[in-house]
Amino acid sequence: MAVVLPDRELTAYVLAHPWARDPLGTPVPPPPDARPEPRGTWPGAATEQSDGSWTLRVDPQAWPLEQGDVLGDGTLTWTVVTALLKRVPGYGAADYIAVTASLNPPEVP
């Protein structure tokens, strides 16, 4: 088993889940510019893939993460596409959250 060491600190910006619903029961996401307060900062790692997507590994203390949540390292931010909590039986220190994400464009002042 290979262990990927953290190479950055990742802050989680987690949206309210489940989303509010309209009168017909359809989930209504928050406005695209809505960004909640940070929930916490934990060790993690990020790697760009050949197809332009990103894989991130996040400390399990950040769980739960859902599609649409944002992770940032102070320079870059990513929007979570999928997140899966991976537990290593007998080795809790090796647990992590496997995240696929898309890189957000830089914010323009």
Coordinates of N, CA and C in Angstrom, one line a residue:
M1 N 0.8 -1.2 0.0 CA 0.0 0.0 0.0 C 0.9 1.2 0.0
A2 N 0.6 2.2 -0.9 CA 1.3 3.4 -0.9 C 0.6 4.5 -0.1
V3 N 1.4 5.3 0.6 CA 0.8 6.3 1.4 C 1.1 7.7 0.8
V4 N 0.1 8.5 0.6 CA 0.3 9.8 0.0 C 0.4 10.8 1.2
L5 N 1.6 11.5 1.3 CA 1.7 12.4 2.4 C 1.1 13.8 2.0
P6 N 0.6 14.5 3.1 CA 0.0 15.8 2.8 C 1.0 16.8 2.3
D7 N 0.6 17.6 1.3 CA 1.5 18.6 0.8 C 0.9 20.0 0.9
R8 N -0.2 20.1 1.6 CA -0.8 21.4 1.8 C -1.9 21.3 2.9
E9 N -2.4 22.5 3.3 CA -3.5 22.6 4.3 C -4.7 22.9 3.5
L10 N -5.8 22.1 3.6 CA -7.0 22.4 2.9 C -8.1 22.8 3.8
T11 N -8.8 23.9 3.5 CA -9.9 24.4 4.2 C -11.2 24.0 3.5
A12 N -12.2 23.6 4.3 CA -13.5 23.1 3.7 C -14.5 24.3 3.9
Y13 N -15.2 24.6 2.8 CA -16.3 25.6 2.8 C -17.5 24.7 2.5
V14 N -18.3 24.4 3.4 CA -19.4 23.4 3.3 C -20.7 24.1 3.2
L15 N -21.5 23.8 2.1 CA -22.8 24.4 2.0 C -23.8 23.6 2.9
A16 N -24.9 24.2 3.1 CA -26.0 23.6 3.9 C -26.5 22.4 3.1
H17 N -26.6 21.3 3.7 CA -27.2 20.1 3.0 C -28.2 19.5 3.9
P18 N -29.3 19.0 3.5 CA -29.7 19.1 2.1 C -30.2 20.5 1.8
W19 N -30.2 20.9 0.5 CA -30.6 22.2 0.1 C -32.1 22.4 0.4
A20 N -32.5 23.7 0.5 CA -33.9 24.0 0.6 C -34.7 23.6 -0.6
R21 N -36.0 23.4 -0.5 CA -36.8 23.0 -1.6 C -37.8 24.0 -1.9
D22 N -38.1 24.1 -3.2 CA -39.1 25.0 -3.7 C -40.5 24.4 -3.4
P23 N -41.6 25.2 -3.7 CA -43.0 24.7 -3.4 C -43.3 23.3 -4.1
L24 N -42.6 23.0 -5.2 CA -42.8 21.7 -5.8 C -41.9 20.6 -5.3
G25 N -41.1 20.9 -4.4 CA -40.2 19.9 -3.8 C -38.9 19.7 -4.4
T26 N -38.5 20.6 -5.4 CA -37.3 20.5 -6.1 C -36.2 21.2 -5.3
P27 N -35.0 20.5 -5.1 CA -33.9 21.1 -4.3 C -33.5 22.4 -5.0
V28 N -33.3 23.5 -4.3 CA -32.8 24.7 -4.8 C -31.4 25.0 -4.2
P29 N -30.4 25.0 -5.1 CA -29.0 25.3 -4.6 C -28.9 26.7 -4.2
P30 N -27.9 27.1 -3.3 CA -27.7 28.5 -3.0 C -27.2 29.2 -4.2
P31 N -27.2 30.5 -4.2 CA -26.7 31.3 -5.3 C -25.2 30.9 -5.5
P32 N -24.8 31.0 -6.8 CA -23.4 30.6 -7.1 C -22.3 31.4 -6.4
D33 N -22.6 32.6 -6.0 CA -21.6 33.4 -5.3 C -21.6 33.2 -3.8
A34 N -22.6 32.4 -3.3 CA -22.7 32.1 -1.9 C -21.5 31.2 -1.4
R35 N -20.8 31.7 -0.4 CA -19.7 30.9 0.2 C -19.8 31.0 1.7
P36 N -20.0 29.8 2.3 CA -20.2 29.8 3.8 C -18.8 30.0 4.5
E37 N -18.9 30.3 5.7 CA -17.7 30.4 6.5 C -16.9 29.1 6.5
P38 N -15.6 29.1 6.6 CA -14.8 27.9 6.6 C -15.2 27.0 7.8
R39 N -15.3 25.7 7.6 CA -15.6 24.8 8.6 C -14.4 24.3 9.4
G40 N -13.2 24.3 8.7 CA -12.0 23.9 9.4 C -10.9 23.7 8.4
T41 N -9.6 23.6 8.8 CA -8.5 23.4 8.0 C -7.8 22.1 8.4
W42 N -7.4 21.3 7.5 CA -6.8 20.0 7.8 C -5.7 19.7 6.8
P43 N -4.8 18.8 7.1 CA -3.8 18.4 6.1 C -4.4 17.7 4.9
G44 N -3.9 17.8 3.7 CA -4.4 17.2 2.6 C -3.4 17.2 1.4
A45 N -3.8 16.7 0.3 CA -2.9 16.7 -0.9 C -3.8 16.9 -2.1
A46 N -3.2 17.5 -3.2 CA -4.0 17.7 -4.4 C -3.0 17.3 -5.6
T47 N -3.6 16.6 -6.6 CA -2.9 16.2 -7.8 C -3.7 16.5 -9.0
E48 N -3.2 17.2 -10.0 CA -3.9 17.4 -11.2 C -3.8 16.1 -12.1
Q49 N -4.9 15.7 -12.7 CA -4.9 14.5 -13.5 C -4.7 14.9 -15.0
S50 N -4.3 14.0 -15.9 CA -4.1 14.3 -17.3 C -5.3 14.8 -18.0
D51 N -6.5 14.5 -17.5 CA -7.7 15.0 -18.2 C -8.1 16.4 -17.7
G52 N -7.3 17.0 -16.8 CA -7.6 18.4 -16.2 C -8.4 18.3 -14.9
S53 N -8.9 17.2 -14.5 CA -9.6 17.1 -13.3 C -8.5 17.0 -12.1
W54 N -9.0 17.0 -10.9 CA -8.1 17.0 -9.8 C -8.5 15.9 -8.8
T55 N -7.6 15.2 -8.2 CA -7.9 14.3 -7.1 C -7.3 15.0 -5.8
L56 N -8.0 14.9 -4.8 CA -7.6 15.5 -3.5 C -7.7 14.4 -2.4
R57 N -6.8 14.4 -1.5 CA -6.9 13.6 -0.3 C -7.0 14.5 0.9
V58 N -8.1 14.3 1.7 CA -8.4 15.2 2.8 C -8.5 14.4 4.1
D59 N -8.0 15.0 5.2 CA -8.1 14.4 6.5 C -9.6 14.0 6.8
P60 N -9.8 12.8 7.3 CA -11.2 12.4 7.6 C -12.0 13.3 8.6
Q61 N -11.3 14.2 9.3 CA -12.0 15.1 10.2 C -12.9 16.1 9.4
A62 N -12.6 16.2 8.1 CA -13.4 17.1 7.2 C -14.7 16.5 6.8
W63 N -14.9 15.2 7.1 CA -16.1 14.5 6.6 C -17.4 15.0 7.4
P64 N -18.5 15.2 6.8 CA -18.8 14.9 5.4 C -18.6 16.0 4.4
L65 N -18.2 15.6 3.2 CA -18.1 16.6 2.1 C -19.1 16.1 1.1
E66 N -19.7 17.0 0.4 CA -20.8 16.7 -0.6 C -20.4 17.4 -1.9
Q67 N -21.1 17.0 -3.0 CA -20.9 17.6 -4.3 C -21.3 19.1 -4.1
G68 N -20.5 20.0 -4.7 CA -20.7 21.4 -4.6 C -20.0 22.1 -3.5
D69 N -19.5 21.4 -2.5 CA -18.7 22.0 -1.4 C -17.4 22.5 -2.0
V70 N -16.7 23.4 -1.3 CA -15.4 23.9 -1.9 C -14.3 23.6 -0.9
L71 N -13.1 23.3 -1.5 CA -11.9 23.1 -0.7 C -10.9 24.1 -1.2
G72 N -10.1 24.7 -0.3 CA -9.1 25.7 -0.7 C -7.9 25.6 0.1
D73 N -6.7 25.9 -0.6 CA -5.4 25.9 0.1 C -4.8 27.2 0.3
G74 N -5.6 28.3 0.1 CA -5.1 29.6 0.3 C -4.7 30.3 -1.0
T75 N -4.4 29.4 -2.0 CA -4.1 29.9 -3.3 C -5.1 29.4 -4.4
L76 N -5.4 28.1 -4.3 CA -6.3 27.5 -5.3 C -7.6 27.1 -4.6
T77 N -8.7 27.0 -5.3 CA -9.9 26.4 -4.7 C -10.5 25.4 -5.7
W78 N -11.1 24.4 -5.2 CA -11.7 23.3 -6.0 C -13.1 23.2 -5.5
T79 N -14.0 22.8 -6.5 CA -15.4 22.4 -6.2 C -15.5 20.9 -6.2
V80 N -16.0 20.3 -5.1 CA -16.1 18.9 -5.0 C -17.1 18.3 -6.0
V81 N -16.7 17.3 -6.7 CA -17.5 16.6 -7.7 C -18.0 15.3 -7.0
T82 N -17.1 14.6 -6.4 CA -17.4 13.4 -5.6 C -16.5 13.3 -4.3
A83 N -17.0 12.7 -3.3 CA -16.2 12.5 -2.1 C -16.6 11.2 -1.5
L84 N -15.5 10.4 -1.1 CA -15.8 9.1 -0.5 C -14.8 8.9 0.7
L85 N -15.4 8.6 1.8 CA -14.6 8.4 3.0 C -13.9 7.0 2.9
K86 N -12.6 6.9 2.9 CA -11.9 5.6 2.8 C -11.3 5.3 4.2
R87 N -11.7 4.2 4.7 CA -11.2 3.7 6.0 C -10.3 2.5 5.8
V88 N -9.1 2.5 6.5 CA -8.2 1.4 6.4 C -8.3 0.6 7.6
P89 N -8.9 -0.6 7.6 CA -9.1 -1.4 8.8 C -7.8 -1.6 9.6
G90 N -7.9 -1.3 10.8 CA -6.7 -1.5 11.7 C -5.7 -0.4 11.7
Y91 N -5.8 0.6 10.8 CA -4.9 1.7 10.7 C -5.6 3.0 10.5
G92 N -6.3 3.4 11.6 CA -7.1 4.6 11.5 C -6.3 5.9 11.1
A93 N -5.0 5.9 11.3 CA -4.1 7.0 10.9 C -4.0 7.1 9.4
A94 N -4.4 6.1 8.7 CA -4.3 6.1 7.2 C -5.6 6.4 6.6
D95 N -6.7 6.6 7.4 CA -8.0 7.0 6.8 C -7.9 8.3 6.1
Y96 N -8.7 8.5 5.0 CA -8.7 9.7 4.3 C -10.0 9.9 3.5
I97 N -10.3 11.1 3.0 CA -11.4 11.3 2.1 C -10.8 11.4 0.7
A98 N -11.3 10.6 -0.2 CA -10.9 10.6 -1.6 C -11.9 11.6 -2.3
V99 N -11.3 12.6 -2.9 CA -12.2 13.7 -3.6 C -11.8 13.8 -5.0
T100 N -12.8 13.9 -5.9 CA -12.5 14.3 -7.3 C -13.1 15.7 -7.3
A101 N -12.4 16.6 -8.0 CA -12.9 18.0 -8.0 C -12.5 18.7 -9.2
S102 N -13.1 19.9 -9.5 CA -12.7 20.7 -10.6 C -12.1 22.0 -10.0
L103 N -11.0 22.4 -10.7 CA -10.3 23.7 -10.2 C -11.2 24.9 -10.5
N104 N -11.4 25.8 -9.6 CA -12.1 27.0 -9.8 C -11.2 28.0 -10.4
P105 N -11.8 28.8 -11.3 CA -10.9 29.9 -11.9 C -10.6 30.9 -10.8
P106 N -9.5 31.6 -11.0 CA -9.1 32.6 -9.9 C -10.1 33.7 -9.8
E107 N -10.3 34.2 -8.6 CA -11.2 35.3 -8.4 C -10.6 36.6 -8.9
V108 N -11.4 37.4 -9.6 CA -10.9 38.7 -10.1 C -11.5 39.8 -9.2
P109 N -10.6 40.6 -8.7 CA -11.0 41.7 -7.8 C -11.9 42.7 -8.5

